[in-house]
């Protein structure tokens, strides 16, 4: 039986329950026989090709409760889709019910208390547009059409993270529809175990219908660094970067990455070559920021310098064109406590072996506010690490799936052999049990216990702690 047939049979078996849900929804229900089914089941990552029994487009909390209750009555596995941007595509339940919250996008800002409450369908671009009207923001990714929900539940790093922590660290509370269809509030004082799991546990504990965040002042203009260097300078420059990070100010978020040097009339001889770009920003006074970032721009071997000043919202959307909907993505990540000579050399060599031009290997700095949160305060672990290296293959030709996936896996293994550690949720393309154990380490058992408590039947799938994983 193929996957499409299995989905159709699951929908037929749940016939009366699915019919009742279709009538109850303010939104709409899409089943395998519908003309728009194939469009509806697609997500951002074109590698994901799963066939659900039905997709429930929810427009309200009552819609979500109806969908959860239907999943229970029909004994269907249920997954939750908001932005649909997770690289593993875990928001699509094969032969199950997809509870789609993408139409529940709204933002309510309280500038006096410096908080924002948002719906689960909100993207970071929508979030930032509303909060920056009041000169406020919270840490949240680097691509504007990423969903607030998925990124936060996985921890959530962004340009403001060294100054203000992870997205999950700034979560003050959440409304959650639990596996029995009831609506509860989770915070530091209510349903505290559930709240702990929501802050980095990567989903699967319920359907969050509202997120409340702490906000922080953001300048109208930020100093931005973007400077390309030839790859042969990588080891030396990364050593200088590592030394800088030992006492860098929290406002500085500089993230060097390997990629293909863009074509530029001022640098005609290097376009298309593998290079190292120093990219990042200073989230404070832009005059101070330009002076702080100047050290990474003044080297005589700099090939292209596109450093500038820009608004936070423009910075947040600057990478959008490189991550279009429907492209194929496979990513893995590793923790790095120290950028040793072996790791720096491995990074350069693996970048040189990339099978396509849309790859990147990113050295993302942690430190600052991320490290100052107590290790057990949230489900996110390894706050003491210095860097996270994200290995990303992005491609369009399905005939090259294998070579791209293998390059990412081999690169991650090479770095781990050189002394790197395990993965980080938002940048990890695997959802198997071994990877989950590696992700959560000392938090693994507590997360499993919380999952058993809030979802004893294992109705919600797609999270790191569903029954299949």
GROMACS .gro file of C-alpha atoms in nm:
model
  469
    1UNK     CA    1   0.000   0.000   0.000
    2UNK     CA    2   0.148   0.338  -0.096
    3UNK     CA    3   0.141   0.641   0.134
    4UNK     CA    4  -0.140   0.819  -0.052
    5UNK     CA    5  -0.361   0.511  -0.034
    6UNK     CA    6  -0.285   0.468   0.336
    7UNK     CA    7  -0.388   0.828   0.398
    8UNK     CA    8  -0.713   0.786   0.204
    9UNK     CA    9  -0.797   0.469   0.397
   10UNK     CA   10  -0.729   0.641   0.729
   11UNK     CA   11  -0.961   0.924   0.625
   12UNK     CA   12  -1.232   0.675   0.525
   13UNK     CA   13  -1.197   0.483   0.851
   14UNK     CA   14  -1.247   0.807   1.046
   15UNK     CA   15  -1.537   0.903   0.816
   16UNK     CA   16  -1.812   1.018   1.057
   17UNK     CA   17  -1.569   1.186   1.295
   18UNK     CA   18  -1.399   1.369   1.008
   19UNK     CA   19  -1.736   1.475   0.866
   20UNK     CA   20  -1.839   1.619   1.202
   21UNK     CA   21  -1.510   1.809   1.227
   22UNK     CA   22  -1.561   1.955   0.880
   23UNK     CA   23  -1.900   2.086   0.990
   24UNK     CA   24  -1.772   2.223   1.320
   25UNK     CA   25  -1.468   2.413   1.189
   26UNK     CA   26  -1.475   2.785   1.125
   27UNK     CA   27  -1.183   2.707   0.896
   28UNK     CA   28  -1.182   2.426   0.644
   29UNK     CA   29  -1.093   2.059   0.624
   30UNK     CA   30  -0.890   1.917   0.334
   31UNK     CA   31  -0.901   1.541   0.262
   32UNK     CA   32  -0.698   1.324   0.020
   33UNK     CA   33  -0.964   1.342  -0.253
   34UNK     CA   34  -0.968   1.723  -0.259
   35UNK     CA   35  -0.816   1.909  -0.554
   36UNK     CA   36  -0.604   2.123  -0.322
   37UNK     CA   37  -0.480   1.833  -0.108
   38UNK     CA   38  -0.132   1.814  -0.264
   39UNK     CA   39  -0.077   2.186  -0.214
   40UNK     CA   40  -0.213   2.169   0.138
   41UNK     CA   41   0.018   1.888   0.250
   42UNK     CA   42   0.335   2.060   0.128
   43UNK     CA   43   0.567   2.243   0.366
   44UNK     CA   44   0.867   2.470   0.332
   45UNK     CA   45   1.114   2.182   0.292
   46UNK     CA   46   1.062   2.019  -0.048
   47UNK     CA   47   1.222   1.698   0.084
   48UNK     CA   48   0.911   1.632   0.294
   49UNK     CA   49   0.651   1.429   0.106
   50UNK     CA   50   0.401   1.291   0.358
   51UNK     CA   51   0.032   1.213   0.313
   52UNK     CA   52  -0.199   1.298   0.604
   53UNK     CA   53  -0.553   1.165   0.641
   54UNK     CA   54  -0.683   1.522   0.668
   55UNK     CA   55  -0.565   1.877   0.723
   56UNK     CA   56  -0.775   2.094   0.954
   57UNK     CA   57  -0.721   2.466   0.895
   58UNK     CA   58  -0.807   2.616   1.232
   59UNK     CA   59  -0.906   2.978   1.279
   60UNK     CA   60  -0.981   2.984   1.653
   61UNK     CA   61  -0.915   2.807   1.980
   62UNK     CA   62  -1.250   2.631   1.945
   63UNK     CA   63  -1.136   2.496   1.607
   64UNK     CA   64  -0.820   2.360   1.767
   65UNK     CA   65  -1.017   2.195   2.048
   66UNK     CA   66  -1.253   2.037   1.795
   67UNK     CA   67  -0.961   1.902   1.594
   68UNK     CA   68  -0.789   1.754   1.900
   69UNK     CA   69  -1.110   1.587   2.014
   70UNK     CA   70  -1.167   1.446   1.668
   71UNK     CA   71  -0.817   1.297   1.665
   72UNK     CA   72  -0.897   1.127   1.995
   73UNK     CA   73  -1.237   0.997   1.888
   74UNK     CA   74  -1.102   0.868   1.554
   75UNK     CA   75  -0.779   0.734   1.709
   76UNK     CA   76  -0.577   0.938   1.459
   77UNK     CA   77  -0.222   1.057   1.525
   78UNK     CA   78  -0.218   1.438   1.526
   79UNK     CA   79   0.055   1.682   1.432
   80UNK     CA   80   0.061   2.060   1.458
   81UNK     CA   81   0.161   2.294   1.175
   82UNK     CA   82   0.204   2.665   1.221
   83UNK     CA   83   0.483   2.808   1.005
   84UNK     CA   84   0.571   2.468   0.856
   85UNK     CA   85   0.935   2.582   0.849
   86UNK     CA   86   1.098   2.304   1.054
   87UNK     CA   87   1.374   2.142   0.849
   88UNK     CA   88   1.261   1.792   0.953
   89UNK     CA   89   0.904   1.860   0.835
   90UNK     CA   90   0.767   1.694   1.149
   91UNK     CA   91   0.445   1.898   1.133
   92UNK     CA   92   0.290   1.654   0.882
   93UNK     CA   93   0.148   1.336   1.038
   94UNK     CA   94   0.146   1.052   0.785
   95UNK     CA   95  -0.207   0.904   0.770
   96UNK     CA   96  -0.299   1.135   1.059
   97UNK     CA   97  -0.469   1.467   1.127
   98UNK     CA   98  -0.270   1.785   1.069
   99UNK     CA   99  -0.392   2.062   1.299
  100UNK     CA  100  -0.293   2.365   1.094
  101UNK     CA  101  -0.274   2.693   1.289
  102UNK     CA  102  -0.126   2.905   1.010
  103UNK     CA  103  -0.444   3.115   0.989
  104UNK     CA  104  -0.421   3.206   1.357
  105UNK     CA  105  -0.167   3.481   1.301
  106UNK     CA  106  -0.209   3.792   1.515
  107UNK     CA  107   0.008   4.016   1.732
  108UNK     CA  108  -0.092   4.224   2.035
  109UNK     CA  109   0.180   4.453   2.177
  110UNK     CA  110   0.176   4.611   2.523
  111UNK     CA  111   0.449   4.878   2.496
  112UNK     CA  112   0.411   4.984   2.859
  113UNK     CA  113   0.479   4.636   3.001
  114UNK     CA  114   0.711   4.553   2.707
  115UNK     CA  115   0.530   4.233   2.620
  116UNK     CA  116   0.374   4.088   2.306
  117UNK     CA  117   0.113   3.814   2.281
  118UNK     CA  118   0.090   3.638   1.945
  119UNK     CA  119  -0.106   3.363   1.774
  120UNK     CA  120   0.060   3.039   1.664
  121UNK     CA  121   0.036   3.124   1.294
  122UNK     CA  122   0.246   3.439   1.332
  123UNK     CA  123   0.575   3.463   1.146
  124UNK     CA  124   0.876   3.647   1.281
  125UNK     CA  125   0.839   3.906   1.006
  126UNK     CA  126   0.485   3.984   1.123
  127UNK     CA  127   0.597   3.984   1.486
  128UNK     CA  128   0.887   4.221   1.421
  129UNK     CA  129   0.682   4.466   1.214
  130UNK     CA  130   0.441   4.515   1.503
  131UNK     CA  131   0.689   4.529   1.791
  132UNK     CA  132   0.946   4.755   1.622
  133UNK     CA  133   0.672   5.018   1.579
  134UNK     CA  134   0.730   5.070   1.950
  135UNK     CA  135   1.110   5.033   1.933
  136UNK     CA  136   1.091   4.682   2.081
  137UNK     CA  137   1.188   4.328   1.976
  138UNK     CA  138   1.269   3.983   2.111
  139UNK     CA  139   1.518   3.720   1.985
  140UNK     CA  140   1.372   3.535   1.687
  141UNK     CA  141   1.554   3.366   1.401
  142UNK     CA  142   1.716   3.517   1.092
  143UNK     CA  143   1.453   3.444   0.822
  144UNK     CA  144   1.133   3.648   0.837
  145UNK     CA  145   0.884   3.382   0.722
  146UNK     CA  146   0.991   3.136   0.991
  147UNK     CA  147   0.705   3.066   1.231
  148UNK     CA  148   0.723   3.204   1.583
  149UNK     CA  149   0.581   2.880   1.725
  150UNK     CA  150   0.825   2.623   1.593
  151UNK     CA  151   1.137   2.831   1.647
  152UNK     CA  152   1.044   2.914   2.008
  153UNK     CA  153   0.955   2.555   2.097
  154UNK     CA  154   1.299   2.445   1.974
  155UNK     CA  155   1.485   2.716   2.169
  156UNK     CA  156   1.527   2.982   1.904
  157UNK     CA  157   1.855   3.163   1.836
  158UNK     CA  158   1.870   3.500   1.661
  159UNK     CA  159   2.060   3.825   1.626
  160UNK     CA  160   1.948   3.937   1.974
  161UNK     CA  161   2.040   3.613   2.152
  162UNK     CA  162   2.373   3.714   2.303
  163UNK     CA  163   2.208   4.025   2.445
  164UNK     CA  164   1.869   3.883   2.547
  165UNK     CA  165   1.888   3.502   2.530
  166UNK     CA  166   1.690   3.251   2.325
  167UNK     CA  167   1.334   3.305   2.205
  168UNK     CA  168   1.235   3.040   2.461
  169UNK     CA  169   1.409   3.234   2.739
  170UNK     CA  170   1.182   3.529   2.662
  171UNK     CA  171   0.861   3.325   2.668
  172UNK     CA  172   0.654   3.440   2.965
  173UNK     CA  173   0.353   3.217   2.918
  174UNK     CA  174   0.150   3.013   2.671
  175UNK     CA  175  -0.208   2.899   2.620
  176UNK     CA  176  -0.211   2.530   2.531
  177UNK     CA  177  -0.481   2.291   2.413
  178UNK     CA  178  -0.380   1.962   2.571
  179UNK     CA  179  -0.434   1.610   2.438
  180UNK     CA  180  -0.776   1.585   2.608
  181UNK     CA  181  -0.894   1.898   2.426
  182UNK     CA  182  -0.881   2.126   2.730
  183UNK     CA  183  -0.729   2.476   2.727
  184UNK     CA  184  -0.470   2.549   2.997
  185UNK     CA  185  -0.220   2.825   3.066
  186UNK     CA  186   0.147   2.742   3.123
  187UNK     CA  187   0.390   2.982   3.288
  188UNK     CA  188   0.644   3.002   3.569
  189UNK     CA  189   0.355   2.971   3.819
  190UNK     CA  190   0.097   2.755   3.634
  191UNK     CA  191   0.150   2.410   3.482
  192UNK     CA  192   0.519   2.463   3.540
  193UNK     CA  193   0.640   2.129   3.403
  194UNK     CA  194   0.457   2.189   3.077
  195UNK     CA  195   0.602   2.542   3.061
  196UNK     CA  196   0.952   2.402   3.115
  197UNK     CA  197   0.903   2.156   2.826
  198UNK     CA  198   0.770   2.426   2.592
  199UNK     CA  199   1.092   2.624   2.634
  200UNK     CA  200   1.315   2.417   2.409
  201UNK     CA  201   1.148   2.074   2.408
  202UNK     CA  202   1.064   2.108   2.036
  203UNK     CA  203   0.689   2.048   2.048
  204UNK     CA  204   0.457   1.751   2.077
  205UNK     CA  205   0.320   1.846   2.422
  206UNK     CA  206   0.000   2.013   2.302
  207UNK     CA  207  -0.121   2.284   2.064
  208UNK     CA  208  -0.004   2.629   2.170
  209UNK     CA  209  -0.272   2.882   2.077
  210UNK     CA  210  -0.100   3.193   2.220
  211UNK     CA  211   0.256   3.287   2.314
  212UNK     CA  212   0.345   3.578   2.545
  213UNK     CA  213   0.696   3.724   2.512
  214UNK     CA  214   0.910   3.974   2.694
  215UNK     CA  215   1.027   4.256   2.466
  216UNK     CA  216   1.343   4.466   2.471
  217UNK     CA  217   1.441   4.806   2.329
  218UNK     CA  218   1.597   4.796   1.982
  219UNK     CA  219   1.770   5.088   1.805
  220UNK     CA  220   1.609   5.230   1.491
  221UNK     CA  221   1.928   5.147   1.303
  222UNK     CA  222   2.186   4.872   1.348
  223UNK     CA  223   2.547   4.844   1.234
  224UNK     CA  224   2.574   4.535   1.011
  225UNK     CA  225   2.894   4.354   0.908
  226UNK     CA  226   2.916   4.151   0.586
  227UNK     CA  227   3.269   4.088   0.458
  228UNK     CA  228   3.394   3.804   0.232
  229UNK     CA  229   3.742   3.651   0.253
  230UNK     CA  230   3.916   3.379   0.050
  231UNK     CA  231   3.882   3.033   0.204
  232UNK     CA  232   4.258   2.994   0.245
  233UNK     CA  233   4.246   3.258   0.520
  234UNK     CA  234   3.974   3.072   0.710
  235UNK     CA  235   4.179   2.898   0.980
  236UNK     CA  236   4.360   3.216   1.078
  237UNK     CA  237   4.051   3.436   1.071
  238UNK     CA  238   3.841   3.187   1.268
  239UNK     CA  239   4.115   3.175   1.533
  240UNK     CA  240   4.096   3.555   1.561
  241UNK     CA  241   3.718   3.533   1.581
  242UNK     CA  242   3.734   3.271   1.859
  243UNK     CA  243   3.973   3.490   2.058
  244UNK     CA  244   3.739   3.787   2.011
  245UNK     CA  245   3.439   3.588   2.138
  246UNK     CA  246   3.601   3.520   2.476
  247UNK     CA  247   3.517   3.874   2.590
  248UNK     CA  248   3.299   4.016   2.313
  249UNK     CA  249   3.023   4.252   2.428
  250UNK     CA  250   2.674   4.101   2.446
  251UNK     CA  251   2.556   4.344   2.179
  252UNK     CA  252   2.789   4.185   1.923
  253UNK     CA  253   2.647   3.892   1.727
  254UNK     CA  254   2.897   3.795   1.460
  255UNK     CA  255   2.848   3.465   1.280
  256UNK     CA  256   3.110   3.368   1.019
  257UNK     CA  257   2.997   3.119   0.755
  258UNK     CA  258   3.138   2.931   0.458
  259UNK     CA  259   2.950   2.968   0.132
  260UNK     CA  260   2.991   3.061  -0.231
  261UNK     CA  261   3.135   3.407  -0.288
  262UNK     CA  262   2.878   3.614  -0.483
  263UNK     CA  263   2.955   3.765  -0.821
  264UNK     CA  264   3.061   4.125  -0.771
  265UNK     CA  265   3.207   4.370  -1.026
  266UNK     CA  266   3.461   4.486  -0.768
  267UNK     CA  267   3.584   4.129  -0.723
  268UNK     CA  268   3.547   3.962  -1.063
  269UNK     CA  269   3.807   3.690  -1.008
  270UNK     CA  270   3.650   3.521  -0.704
  271UNK     CA  271   3.279   3.493  -0.778
  272UNK     CA  272   3.160   3.133  -0.739
  273UNK     CA  273   3.456   3.027  -0.523
  274UNK     CA  274   3.413   2.897  -0.169
  275UNK     CA  275   3.483   3.173   0.080
  276UNK     CA  276   3.435   3.277   0.441
  277UNK     CA  277   3.193   3.559   0.519
  278UNK     CA  278   3.195   3.749   0.847
  279UNK     CA  279   2.830   3.835   0.893
  280UNK     CA  280   2.646   3.984   1.186
  281UNK     CA  281   2.536   4.292   1.371
  282UNK     CA  282   2.570   4.503   1.683
  283UNK     CA  283   2.240   4.548   1.864
  284UNK     CA  284   2.326   4.876   2.034
  285UNK     CA  285   2.438   5.225   1.935
  286UNK     CA  286   2.529   5.192   1.564
  287UNK     CA  287   2.827   5.430   1.598
  288UNK     CA  288   2.972   5.206   1.869
  289UNK     CA  289   2.878   4.905   1.661
  290UNK     CA  290   3.066   5.021   1.353
  291UNK     CA  291   3.379   5.071   1.560
  292UNK     CA  292   3.334   4.730   1.727
  293UNK     CA  293   3.289   4.542   1.397
  294UNK     CA  294   3.560   4.733   1.211
  295UNK     CA  295   3.824   4.481   1.323
  296UNK     CA  296   3.666   4.222   1.089
  297UNK     CA  297   3.660   4.459   0.792
  298UNK     CA  298   4.007   4.609   0.779
  299UNK     CA  299   4.206   4.305   0.668
  300UNK     CA  300   4.381   4.367   0.335
  301UNK     CA  301   4.258   4.032   0.198
  302UNK     CA  302   3.891   4.130   0.227
  303UNK     CA  303   3.728   4.062  -0.110
  304UNK     CA  304   3.380   4.213  -0.080
  305UNK     CA  305   3.260   4.446   0.194
  306UNK     CA  306   2.884   4.503   0.200
  307UNK     CA  307   2.871   4.629   0.558
  308UNK     CA  308   2.604   4.889   0.617
  309UNK     CA  309   2.344   5.024   0.855
  310UNK     CA  310   1.990   4.893   0.843
  311UNK     CA  311   1.676   4.848   1.051
  312UNK     CA  312   1.613   4.533   1.251
  313UNK     CA  313   1.319   4.433   1.031
  314UNK     CA  314   1.530   4.471   0.715
  315UNK     CA  315   1.809   4.267   0.871
  316UNK     CA  316   1.561   3.994   0.966
  317UNK     CA  317   1.446   3.956   0.605
  318UNK     CA  318   1.789   3.991   0.443
  319UNK     CA  319   1.837   3.612   0.414
  320UNK     CA  320   1.486   3.530   0.291
  321UNK     CA  321   1.577   3.487  -0.075
  322UNK     CA  322   1.822   3.209   0.008
  323UNK     CA  323   1.557   2.990   0.174
  324UNK     CA  324   1.254   2.980  -0.060
  325UNK     CA  325   0.952   2.762   0.001
  326UNK     CA  326   0.978   2.426  -0.177
  327UNK     CA  327   1.356   2.403  -0.205
  328UNK     CA  328   1.514   2.087  -0.064
  329UNK     CA  329   1.686   2.125   0.272
  330UNK     CA  330   1.888   1.892   0.490
  331UNK     CA  331   2.070   2.029   0.795
  332UNK     CA  332   2.263   1.902   1.093
  333UNK     CA  333   2.438   2.082   1.377
  334UNK     CA  334   2.708   2.027   1.637
  335UNK     CA  335   2.813   2.201   1.956
  336UNK     CA  336   3.169   2.332   1.963
  337UNK     CA  337   3.330   2.428   2.293
  338UNK     CA  338   3.654   2.540   2.130
  339UNK     CA  339   3.745   2.623   1.769
  340UNK     CA  340   4.060   2.412   1.772
  341UNK     CA  341   4.301   2.395   1.481
  342UNK     CA  342   4.156   2.057   1.383
  343UNK     CA  343   3.799   2.186   1.380
  344UNK     CA  344   3.891   2.502   1.187
  345UNK     CA  345   4.073   2.295   0.925
  346UNK     CA  346   3.785   2.047   0.906
  347UNK     CA  347   3.539   2.330   0.848
  348UNK     CA  348   3.740   2.467   0.555
  349UNK     CA  349   3.797   2.126   0.395
  350UNK     CA  350   3.435   2.019   0.426
  351UNK     CA  351   3.319   2.349   0.278
  352UNK     CA  352   3.546   2.288  -0.021
  353UNK     CA  353   3.377   1.950  -0.078
  354UNK     CA  354   3.018   2.080  -0.082
  355UNK     CA  355   2.816   1.924  -0.368
  356UNK     CA  356   2.616   2.235  -0.461
  357UNK     CA  357   2.649   2.611  -0.462
  358UNK     CA  358   2.365   2.679  -0.213
  359UNK     CA  359   2.540   2.523   0.086
  360UNK     CA  360   2.654   2.694   0.405
  361UNK     CA  361   2.847   2.599   0.717
  362UNK     CA  362   2.771   2.852   0.987
  363UNK     CA  363   2.967   2.913   1.306
  364UNK     CA  364   2.702   3.059   1.536
  365UNK     CA  365   2.823   3.214   1.863
  366UNK     CA  366   2.645   3.135   2.186
  367UNK     CA  367   2.767   3.303   2.504
  368UNK     CA  368   2.633   3.620   2.658
  369UNK     CA  369   2.278   3.597   2.791
  370UNK     CA  370   2.234   3.241   2.657
  371UNK     CA  371   2.508   3.114   2.888
  372UNK     CA  372   2.379   3.304   3.190
  373UNK     CA  373   2.052   3.109   3.212
  374UNK     CA  374   2.078   2.820   3.458
  375UNK     CA  375   2.131   2.484   3.283
  376UNK     CA  376   1.807   2.330   3.413
  377UNK     CA  377   1.582   2.635   3.385
  378UNK     CA  378   1.450   2.533   3.041
  379UNK     CA  379   1.451   2.218   2.828
  380UNK     CA  380   1.727   2.364   2.607
  381UNK     CA  381   2.064   2.215   2.708
  382UNK     CA  382   2.435   2.284   2.665
  383UNK     CA  383   2.410   2.653   2.739
  384UNK     CA  384   2.774   2.646   2.839
  385UNK     CA  385   2.896   2.584   2.483
  386UNK     CA  386   3.079   2.856   2.290
  387UNK     CA  387   2.950   2.790   1.936
  388UNK     CA  388   2.704   2.589   1.731
  389UNK     CA  389   2.809   2.486   1.381
  390UNK     CA  390   2.515   2.441   1.146
  391UNK     CA  391   2.580   2.239   0.828
  392UNK     CA  392   2.320   2.323   0.565
  393UNK     CA  393   2.264   2.176   0.220
  394UNK     CA  394   1.999   2.358   0.016
  395UNK     CA  395   1.925   2.239  -0.337
  396UNK     CA  396   1.657   2.205  -0.605
  397UNK     CA  397   1.741   1.896  -0.813
  398UNK     CA  398   1.581   1.582  -0.659
  399UNK     CA  399   1.837   1.367  -0.842
  400UNK     CA  400   2.106   1.503  -0.608
  401UNK     CA  401   1.925   1.422  -0.282
  402UNK     CA  402   2.167   1.147  -0.179
  403UNK     CA  403   2.491   1.336  -0.233
  404UNK     CA  404   2.364   1.642  -0.046
  405UNK     CA  405   2.235   1.443   0.251
  406UNK     CA  406   2.557   1.241   0.270
  407UNK     CA  407   2.771   1.555   0.257
  408UNK     CA  408   2.586   1.700   0.557
  409UNK     CA  409   2.608   1.375   0.754
  410UNK     CA  410   2.976   1.324   0.676
  411UNK     CA  411   3.055   1.684   0.769
  412UNK     CA  412   2.880   1.653   1.105
  413UNK     CA  413   3.062   1.326   1.173
  414UNK     CA  414   3.397   1.478   1.076
  415UNK     CA  415   3.343   1.765   1.319
  416UNK     CA  416   3.239   1.529   1.595
  417UNK     CA  417   3.551   1.321   1.537
  418UNK     CA  418   3.746   1.647   1.574
  419UNK     CA  419   3.591   1.714   1.915
  420UNK     CA  420   3.252   1.872   1.850
  421UNK     CA  421   2.941   1.763   2.042
  422UNK     CA  422   2.575   1.696   1.971
  423UNK     CA  423   2.302   1.884   1.783
  424UNK     CA  424   2.064   2.176   1.851
  425UNK     CA  425   1.687   2.131   1.789
  426UNK     CA  426   1.616   2.409   1.537
  427UNK     CA  427   1.898   2.301   1.305
  428UNK     CA  428   1.860   1.924   1.317
  429UNK     CA  429   1.706   1.728   1.033
  430UNK     CA  430   1.675   1.395   1.216
  431UNK     CA  431   1.395   1.300   1.459
  432UNK     CA  432   1.502   0.947   1.559
  433UNK     CA  433   1.535   0.841   1.923
  434UNK     CA  434   1.917   0.840   1.922
  435UNK     CA  435   1.928   1.198   1.794
  436UNK     CA  436   1.667   1.303   2.051
  437UNK     CA  437   1.872   1.152   2.332
  438UNK     CA  438   2.177   1.337   2.201
  439UNK     CA  439   1.980   1.662   2.183
  440UNK     CA  440   1.853   1.654   2.538
  441UNK     CA  441   2.098   1.448   2.742
  442UNK     CA  442   2.028   1.504   3.111
  443UNK     CA  443   1.686   1.655   3.026
  444UNK     CA  444   1.574   1.351   2.825
  445UNK     CA  445   1.402   1.158   3.104
  446UNK     CA  446   1.218   1.460   3.242
  447UNK     CA  447   1.084   1.547   2.898
  448UNK     CA  448   0.967   1.188   2.848
  449UNK     CA  449   0.787   1.197   3.183
  450UNK     CA  450   0.614   1.525   3.097
  451UNK     CA  451   0.507   1.384   2.761
  452UNK     CA  452   0.358   1.079   2.934
  453UNK     CA  453   0.169   1.305   3.175
  454UNK     CA  454   0.023   1.557   2.929
  455UNK     CA  455  -0.030   1.314   2.638
  456UNK     CA  456  -0.058   0.961   2.786
  457UNK     CA  457  -0.202   0.811   2.467
  458UNK     CA  458   0.072   0.962   2.254
  459UNK     CA  459  -0.182   1.137   2.034
  460UNK     CA  460   0.051   1.421   1.931
  461UNK     CA  461   0.326   1.311   1.693
  462UNK     CA  462   0.601   1.503   1.522
  463UNK     CA  463   0.766   1.623   1.842
  464UNK     CA  464   1.092   1.474   1.962
  465UNK     CA  465   0.908   1.272   2.229
  466UNK     CA  466   0.619   1.112   2.042
  467UNK     CA  467   0.552   0.740   2.082
  468UNK     CA  468   0.728   0.653   1.758
  469UNK     CA  469   1.048   0.828   1.858
   0.00000   0.00000   0.00000
